[in-house]
mmCIF file of C-alpha atoms and ligand atoms in Angstrom:
data_model
loop_
_atom_site.group_PDB
_atom_site.id
_atom_site.type_symbol
_atom_site.label_atom_id
_atom_site.label_comp_id
_atom_site.label_asym_id
_atom_site.label_seq_id
_atom_site.Cartn_x
_atom_site.Cartn_y
_atom_site.Cartn_z
ATOM 1 C CA VAL I 997 53.472 68.156 133.852
ATOM 2 C CA ASN I 998 54.852 66.210 136.785
ATOM 3 C CA PHE I 999 53.973 62.986 135.042
ATOM 4 C CA VAL I 1000 54.847 63.980 131.472
ATOM 5 C CA VAL I 1001 58.518 64.942 132.024
ATOM 6 C CA PRO I 1002 59.644 61.726 133.794
ATOM 7 C CA SER I 1003 57.758 59.580 131.314
ATOM 8 C CA MET I 1004 59.408 61.455 128.389
ATOM 9 C CA VAL I 1005 62.831 60.941 129.977
ATOM 10 C CA PHE I 1006 62.017 57.281 130.540
ATOM 11 C CA THR I 1007 60.880 56.851 126.918
ATOM 12 C CA SER I 1008 64.002 58.509 125.506
ATOM 13 C CA VAL I 1009 66.282 56.408 127.731
ATOM 14 C CA LEU I 1010 64.435 53.304 126.579
ATOM 15 C CA LEU I 1011 64.705 54.369 122.932
ATOM 16 C CA MET I 1012 68.444 55.090 123.244
ATOM 17 C CA THR I 1013 69.054 51.739 124.936
ATOM 18 C CA PHE I 1014 67.145 50.062 122.116
ATOM 19 C CA ILE I 1015 69.176 51.893 119.430
ATOM 20 C CA PHE I 1016 72.466 51.056 121.186
ATOM 21 C CA THR I 1017 71.501 47.395 121.441
ATOM 22 C CA ILE I 1018 70.671 47.301 117.722
ATOM 23 C CA ILE I 1019 74.035 48.950 116.854
ATOM 24 C CA ILE I 1020 75.932 46.461 119.049
ATOM 25 C CA ILE I 1021 74.094 43.495 117.489
ATOM 26 C CA PHE I 1022 74.914 44.748 113.965
ATOM 27 C CA ARG I 1023 78.582 45.345 114.874
ATOM 28 C CA GLN I 1024 78.820 41.867 116.340
ATOM 29 C CA LYS I 1025 77.199 40.372 113.234
ATOM 30 C CA LYS I 1026 79.611 42.296 110.977
ATOM 31 C CA LEU I 1027 82.591 41.101 113.072
ATOM 32 C CA THR I 1028 81.419 37.483 112.888
ATOM 33 C CA GLU I 1029 80.988 37.820 109.101
ATOM 34 C CA MET I 1030 84.476 39.338 108.767
ATOM 35 C CA LYS I 1031 85.959 36.577 110.925
ATOM 36 C CA ASN I 1032 84.294 33.866 108.838
ATOM 37 C CA ASP I 1033 85.427 35.501 105.577
ATOM 38 C CA PHE I 1034 88.944 35.754 106.968
ATOM 39 C CA VAL I 1035 89.091 32.091 107.979
ATOM 40 C CA ASN I 1036 87.694 31.035 104.574
ATOM 41 C CA ASN I 1037 90.167 33.171 102.663
ATOM 42 C CA MET I 1038 93.082 32.133 104.836
ATOM 43 C CA THR I 1039 92.239 28.453 104.424
ATOM 44 C CA HIS I 1040 92.191 28.922 100.657
ATOM 45 C CA GLU I 1041 95.428 30.934 100.572
ATOM 46 C CA PHE I 1042 97.261 28.276 102.550
ATOM 47 C CA LYS I 1043 95.606 25.221 101.037
ATOM 48 C CA THR I 1044 96.359 26.061 97.406
ATOM 49 C CA PRO I 1045 100.162 26.256 97.720
ATOM 50 C CA ILE I 1046 100.225 23.284 100.107
ATOM 51 C CA SER I 1047 98.316 21.097 97.594
ATOM 52 C CA THR I 1048 100.590 22.229 94.768
ATOM 53 C CA ILE I 1049 103.728 21.505 96.814
ATOM 54 C CA SER I 1050 102.519 18.057 97.831
ATOM 55 C CA LEU I 1051 101.541 17.220 94.234
ATOM 56 C CA ALA I 1052 104.922 18.411 92.960
ATOM 57 C CA ALA I 1053 106.749 16.435 95.664
ATOM 58 C CA GLN I 1054 104.879 13.274 94.580
ATOM 59 C CA MET I 1055 105.847 13.898 90.966
ATOM 60 C CA LEU I 1056 109.515 14.016 91.964
ATOM 61 C CA LYS I 1057 109.218 10.334 92.951
ATOM 62 C CA ASP I 1058 108.333 9.428 89.364
ATOM 63 C CA PRO I 1059 111.391 7.695 87.761
ATOM 64 C CA ALA I 1060 110.642 9.487 84.455
ATOM 65 C CA VAL I 1061 111.151 12.822 86.190
ATOM 66 C CA GLY I 1062 114.459 11.627 87.629
ATOM 67 C CA LYS I 1063 115.695 10.987 84.101
ATOM 68 C CA SER I 1064 114.694 14.386 82.728
ATOM 69 C CA PRO I 1065 116.643 17.357 84.117
ATOM 70 C CA THR I 1066 114.183 19.805 82.425
ATOM 71 C CA MET I 1067 111.181 18.278 84.174
ATOM 72 C CA PHE I 1068 113.086 18.026 87.447
ATOM 73 C CA ASN I 1069 114.072 21.705 87.290
ATOM 74 C CA HIS I 1070 110.550 22.758 86.405
ATOM 75 C CA ILE I 1071 109.013 20.844 89.325
ATOM 76 C CA SER I 1072 111.579 22.000 91.868
ATOM 77 C CA GLY I 1073 110.991 25.565 90.577
ATOM 78 C CA VAL I 1074 107.264 25.157 91.295
ATOM 79 C CA ILE I 1075 108.016 23.927 94.838
ATOM 80 C CA ASN I 1076 110.334 26.862 95.377
ATOM 81 C CA ASP I 1077 107.819 29.466 94.107
ATOM 82 C CA GLU I 1078 104.920 28.048 96.104
ATOM 83 C CA THR I 1079 107.024 27.878 99.279
ATOM 84 C CA LYS I 1080 107.912 31.547 98.789
ATOM 85 C CA ARG I 1081 104.230 32.391 98.341
ATOM 86 C CA LEU I 1082 103.357 30.523 101.516
ATOM 87 C CA ARG I 1083 106.117 32.290 103.441
ATOM 88 C CA PHE I 1084 104.934 35.708 102.179
ATOM 89 C CA GLN I 1085 101.349 34.966 103.329
ATOM 90 C CA VAL I 1086 102.456 33.757 106.771
ATOM 91 C CA GLU I 1087 104.671 36.836 107.104
ATOM 92 C CA LYS I 1088 101.748 39.150 106.254
ATOM 93 C CA VAL I 1089 99.459 37.600 108.873
ATOM 94 C CA LEU I 1090 102.228 37.613 111.486
ATOM 95 C CA GLN I 1091 103.099 41.240 110.834
ATOM 96 C CA MET I 1092 99.492 42.327 111.187
ATOM 97 C CA SER I 1093 98.942 40.439 114.434
ATOM 98 C CA MET I 1094 102.180 41.902 115.781
ATOM 99 C CA PHE I 1095 101.103 45.431 114.814
ATOM 100 C CA ASP I 1096 98.102 45.162 117.111
ATOM 101 C CA ARG I 1097 100.375 44.793 120.071
ATOM 102 C CA GLN I 1098 103.292 47.009 119.237
ATOM 103 C CA LYS I 1099 104.642 49.595 116.847
ATOM 104 C CA ALA I 1100 106.538 48.092 113.921
ATOM 105 C CA THR I 1101 110.253 47.878 114.562
ATOM 106 C CA LEU I 1102 111.751 49.733 111.666
ATOM 107 C CA LYS I 1103 115.331 49.287 110.598
ATOM 108 C CA MET I 1104 115.821 52.723 109.073
ATOM 109 C CA LYS I 1105 118.444 53.473 106.459
ATOM 110 C CA GLU I 1106 119.138 56.075 103.823
ATOM 111 C CA LEU I 1107 118.274 55.033 100.283
ATOM 112 C CA ASP I 1108 117.189 56.247 96.873
ATOM 113 C CA ALA I 1109 113.465 55.716 96.312
ATOM 114 C CA ASN I 1110 113.842 55.603 92.519
ATOM 115 C CA ASP I 1111 116.348 52.740 92.859
ATOM 116 C CA LEU I 1112 114.100 50.852 95.286
ATOM 117 C CA ILE I 1113 111.066 51.180 93.000
ATOM 118 C CA SER I 1114 112.911 50.247 89.825
ATOM 119 C CA GLY I 1115 114.132 47.131 91.671
ATOM 120 C CA VAL I 1116 110.542 46.095 92.476
ATOM 121 C CA VAL I 1117 109.417 46.949 88.909
ATOM 122 C CA HIS I 1118 112.216 44.734 87.606
ATOM 123 C CA THR I 1119 111.233 41.721 89.747
ATOM 124 C CA PHE I 1120 107.581 42.281 88.962
ATOM 125 C CA ALA I 1121 107.896 42.681 85.182
ATOM 126 C CA LEU I 1122 107.730 38.944 84.472
ATOM 127 C CA LYS I 1123 104.601 38.447 86.596
ATOM 128 C CA VAL I 1124 102.862 41.337 84.816
ATOM 129 C CA GLU I 1125 103.863 39.982 81.396
ATOM 130 C CA GLN I 1126 102.555 36.528 82.348
ATOM 131 C CA ASN I 1127 99.250 38.203 83.223
ATOM 132 C CA ASN I 1128 99.002 39.850 79.831
ATOM 133 C CA GLY I 1129 100.163 43.273 80.922
ATOM 134 C CA LYS I 1130 102.963 45.817 80.976
ATOM 135 C CA ILE I 1131 104.526 48.227 83.474
ATOM 136 C CA GLU I 1132 105.343 51.800 82.542
ATOM 137 C CA SER I 1133 107.535 53.665 84.992
ATOM 138 C CA PHE I 1134 108.268 57.382 85.126
ATOM 139 C CA LEU I 1135 110.638 57.828 88.050
ATOM 140 C CA ASP I 1136 110.972 61.603 87.728
ATOM 141 C CA ALA I 1137 111.610 62.633 91.357
ATOM 142 C CA GLU I 1138 114.824 64.665 91.348
ATOM 143 C CA HIS I 1139 115.134 64.429 95.119
ATOM 144 C CA ALA I 1140 114.537 60.826 96.062
ATOM 145 C CA THR I 1141 116.646 60.238 99.166
ATOM 146 C CA ILE I 1142 114.472 58.823 101.925
ATOM 147 C CA PHE I 1143 115.205 57.399 105.363
ATOM 148 C CA VAL I 1144 113.126 54.234 105.603
ATOM 149 C CA ASP I 1145 112.938 50.546 106.426
ATOM 150 C CA GLU I 1146 113.905 49.001 103.091
ATOM 151 C CA MET I 1147 112.077 45.700 103.584
ATOM 152 C CA HIS I 1148 108.784 47.281 104.649
ATOM 153 C CA ILE I 1149 108.754 49.990 101.945
ATOM 154 C CA THR I 1150 109.618 47.333 99.328
ATOM 155 C CA ASN I 1151 106.682 45.269 100.653
ATOM 156 C CA VAL I 1152 104.406 48.307 100.341
ATOM 157 C CA VAL I 1153 105.267 48.828 96.658
ATOM 158 C CA PHE I 1154 105.071 45.071 96.082
ATOM 159 C CA ASN I 1155 101.603 44.815 97.694
ATOM 160 C CA LEU I 1156 100.208 47.651 95.579
ATOM 161 C CA MET I 1157 101.589 46.168 92.349
ATOM 162 C CA ASP I 1158 100.356 42.705 93.350
ATOM 163 C CA ASN I 1159 96.829 44.113 93.830
ATOM 164 C CA ALA I 1160 96.973 45.709 90.376
ATOM 165 C CA VAL I 1161 97.557 42.229 88.931
ATOM 166 C CA LYS I 1162 94.941 40.573 91.200
ATOM 167 C CA TYR I 1163 92.221 43.091 90.373
ATOM 168 C CA LYS I 1164 92.821 43.516 86.644
ATOM 169 C CA LYS I 1165 89.941 43.325 84.217
ATOM 170 C CA PRO I 1166 90.169 39.800 82.781
ATOM 171 C CA GLU I 1167 89.479 40.823 79.189
ATOM 172 C CA LYS I 1168 91.746 43.888 79.173
ATOM 173 C CA GLU I 1169 95.527 44.260 78.863
ATOM 174 C CA LEU I 1170 96.836 45.434 82.249
ATOM 175 C CA VAL I 1171 98.745 48.699 82.175
ATOM 176 C CA LEU I 1172 100.476 49.405 85.467
ATOM 177 C CA THR I 1173 101.910 52.917 85.706
ATOM 178 C CA VAL I 1174 104.420 53.769 88.415
ATOM 179 C CA ARG I 1175 105.554 57.358 88.981
ATOM 180 C CA THR I 1176 107.711 59.310 91.402
ATOM 181 C CA TRP I 1177 107.923 63.104 91.633
ATOM 182 C CA ASN I 1178 108.535 65.837 94.171
ATOM 183 C CA ALA I 1179 105.815 67.984 95.702
ATOM 184 C CA SER I 1180 106.981 70.642 98.172
ATOM 185 C CA ASP I 1181 109.358 68.778 100.493
ATOM 186 C CA LYS I 1182 107.895 65.341 99.870
ATOM 187 C CA LEU I 1183 108.649 62.332 97.736
ATOM 188 C CA MET I 1184 105.496 61.290 95.915
ATOM 189 C CA ILE I 1185 104.881 57.792 94.553
ATOM 190 C CA SER I 1186 101.856 56.733 92.536
ATOM 191 C CA ILE I 1187 100.889 53.229 91.457
ATOM 192 C CA GLU I 1188 98.050 53.208 88.973
ATOM 193 C CA ASP I 1189 96.191 50.436 87.168
ATOM 194 C CA ASN I 1190 93.416 50.137 84.598
ATOM 195 C CA GLY I 1191 91.662 47.333 86.481
ATOM 196 C CA ILE I 1192 88.191 46.720 87.855
ATOM 197 C CA GLY I 1193 88.243 49.804 90.121
ATOM 198 C CA ILE I 1194 86.602 50.290 93.520
ATOM 199 C CA LYS I 1195 83.161 51.772 94.152
ATOM 200 C CA ARG I 1196 83.155 55.233 95.738
ATOM 201 C CA GLU I 1197 81.363 54.015 98.880
ATOM 202 C CA ASN I 1198 84.001 51.314 99.446
ATOM 203 C CA LEU I 1199 87.062 53.507 98.936
ATOM 204 C CA LYS I 1200 87.469 54.520 102.581
ATOM 205 C CA LYS I 1201 87.027 50.965 103.835
ATOM 206 C CA VAL I 1202 89.744 49.332 101.727
ATOM 207 C CA PHE I 1203 92.402 50.326 104.281
ATOM 208 C CA GLU I 1204 90.516 48.584 107.106
ATOM 209 C CA LYS I 1205 91.853 45.304 108.393
ATOM 210 C CA PHE I 1206 90.111 42.228 106.911
ATOM 211 C CA TYR I 1207 88.040 44.376 104.554
ATOM 212 C CA ARG I 1208 87.475 42.965 101.066
ATOM 213 C CA VAL I 1209 85.095 44.341 98.467
ATOM 214 C CA HIS I 1210 82.306 41.831 97.881
ATOM 215 C CA THR I 1211 82.240 41.132 94.182
ATOM 216 C CA GLY I 1212 80.226 37.914 94.252
ATOM 217 C CA ASN I 1213 81.426 35.646 91.493
ATOM 218 C CA LEU I 1214 82.777 38.492 89.402
ATOM 219 C CA HIS I 1215 86.351 37.498 90.089
ATOM 220 C CA ASP I 1216 87.587 34.636 92.180
ATOM 221 C CA VAL I 1217 90.526 36.425 93.731
ATOM 222 C CA LYS I 1218 91.413 35.339 97.199
ATOM 223 C CA GLY I 1219 93.153 37.406 99.818
ATOM 224 C CA PHE I 1220 93.105 38.232 103.518
ATOM 225 C CA GLY I 1221 92.039 41.852 103.275
ATOM 226 C CA LEU I 1222 95.254 42.657 105.124
ATOM 227 C CA GLY I 1223 97.481 44.065 102.369
ATOM 228 C CA LEU I 1224 96.217 47.639 102.354
ATOM 229 C CA ALA I 1225 95.905 47.798 106.154
ATOM 230 C CA TYR I 1226 99.590 46.813 106.294
ATOM 231 C CA VAL I 1227 100.520 49.340 103.574
ATOM 232 C CA LYS I 1228 98.765 52.204 105.404
ATOM 233 C CA LYS I 1229 100.274 51.242 108.763
ATOM 234 C CA ILE I 1230 103.819 51.169 107.331
ATOM 235 C CA ILE I 1231 103.426 54.487 105.487
ATOM 236 C CA GLU I 1232 102.034 56.180 108.610
ATOM 237 C CA ASP I 1233 104.834 54.733 110.773
ATOM 238 C CA HIS I 1234 107.172 56.530 108.340
ATOM 239 C CA HIS I 1235 105.221 59.792 108.878
ATOM 240 C CA GLY I 1236 103.822 59.591 105.369
ATOM 241 C CA THR I 1237 100.328 59.536 103.918
ATOM 242 C CA ILE I 1238 98.507 57.352 101.420
ATOM 243 C CA LYS I 1239 95.317 58.033 99.495
ATOM 244 C CA VAL I 1240 93.378 56.214 96.843
ATOM 245 C CA GLU I 1241 91.418 57.399 93.820
ATOM 246 C CA SER I 1242 89.342 54.993 91.785
ATOM 247 C CA ASP I 1243 86.641 54.673 89.181
ATOM 248 C CA ILE I 1244 84.754 51.479 88.650
ATOM 249 C CA ASP I 1245 85.802 49.774 85.361
ATOM 250 C CA VAL I 1246 88.433 52.478 84.759
ATOM 251 C CA GLY I 1247 91.091 51.770 87.364
ATOM 252 C CA THR I 1248 92.687 52.598 90.685
ATOM 253 C CA LYS I 1249 95.501 54.895 91.722
ATOM 254 C CA PHE I 1250 97.311 54.873 95.067
ATOM 255 C CA ILE I 1251 99.297 58.002 95.932
ATOM 256 C CA ILE I 1252 101.923 57.941 98.661
ATOM 257 C CA ALA I 1253 103.724 60.946 100.150
ATOM 258 C CA LEU I 1254 106.894 60.311 102.160
ATOM 259 C CA PRO I 1255 109.169 62.803 103.908
ATOM 260 C CA LEU I 1256 112.474 63.397 102.109
ATOM 261 C CA LEU I 1257 115.710 63.021 104.019
ATOM 262 C CA LYS I 1258 116.963 66.545 104.755
ATOM 263 C CA LYS I 1259 120.707 66.901 104.629
HETATM 264 P P1 LIG R 1482 93.146 41.531 99.646
HETATM 265 O O1 LIG R 1482 93.691 41.850 98.286
HETATM 266 O O2 LIG R 1482 93.894 40.472 100.352
HETATM 267 O O3 LIG R 1482 91.683 41.311 99.641
HETATM 268 P P2 LIG R 1482 93.817 44.275 100.393
HETATM 269 O O4 LIG R 1482 93.828 44.885 101.762
HETATM 270 O O5 LIG R 1482 95.076 44.310 99.626
HETATM 271 O O6 LIG R 1482 93.318 42.797 100.606
HETATM 272 O O7 LIG R 1482 92.683 44.988 99.572
HETATM 273 C C1 LIG R 1482 91.381 45.181 100.130
HETATM 274 C C2 LIG R 1482 90.331 45.204 99.039
HETATM 275 O O8 LIG R 1482 90.502 46.385 98.232
HETATM 276 C C3 LIG R 1482 90.460 44.052 98.041
HETATM 277 O O9 LIG R 1482 89.726 42.928 98.482
HETATM 278 C C4 LIG R 1482 89.890 44.633 96.758
HETATM 279 O O10 LIG R 1482 88.499 44.481 96.752
HETATM 280 C C5 LIG R 1482 90.202 46.120 96.872
HETATM 281 N N1 LIG R 1482 91.392 46.490 96.054
HETATM 282 C C6 LIG R 1482 92.656 46.641 96.494
HETATM 283 N N2 LIG R 1482 93.481 47.032 95.505
HETATM 284 C C7 LIG R 1482 92.715 47.132 94.394
HETATM 285 C C8 LIG R 1482 92.968 47.501 93.032
HETATM 286 N N3 LIG R 1482 94.192 47.842 92.592
HETATM 287 N N4 LIG R 1482 91.915 47.496 92.168
HETATM 288 C C9 LIG R 1482 90.673 47.152 92.586
HETATM 289 N N5 LIG R 1482 90.364 46.797 93.855
HETATM 290 C C10 LIG R 1482 91.361 46.787 94.756
#
């Protein structure tokens, strides 16, 4: 007995150390993979607009373009759009790196959620149409006064709609449905698509920083895996909640609950 007990303790300690080492190695490997994916995606996201801008700038030098106001306007429009896209991407990365160090500084103000959402729907309509889709909105919340940071909450709605376009099924007409309603003392917002959907086992992970569902060559959509981490962070900083429901090949629905402003 004297021998057996210490040797059992020794064996279990050894086994636990072994298991811990394996876990640490796997974590490290996962982190390295995520870092590499992130750098690859970021390079792509920055390179594409930069190449387009430089190509467009070269075209402006062409004397034929100088003579045609239509062509000139078209090219300067492209430069403008791509610069905006670049700025939005830089902003997203900056905001996320800032969030690690500090709480988001929110410039709170009173506003009507239905108005804010219909504004985003309006600016987004053209993009959805260009991607062979339509937006249906049912802004039915009777009480919609919220006390929020307008820029961040607009970004949240924008990010969710942008994902609906990014992850649409290529062969299917995109139908993006946006709703607001009241449940107890909350303002509820849902943004639903009929896109590629997310597998059940990946649903929890989509809110993690840098997480992207691996779809192989199924769709060549690039991103940082930061959008949903940002969305969740902003909603929680506003004392709200966000959840996601999804079925593969059927679609995805994000549901947000935000506190209403009590008067
Ligand atoms: P990104 O789009 O930059 O990859 P996000 O954080 O916005 O990052 O999303 C994380 C992952 O969740 C995406 O890579 C995608 O696989 C999945 N996802 C997000 N929104 C949708 C959606 N509406 N439909 C299907 N998959 C989605």
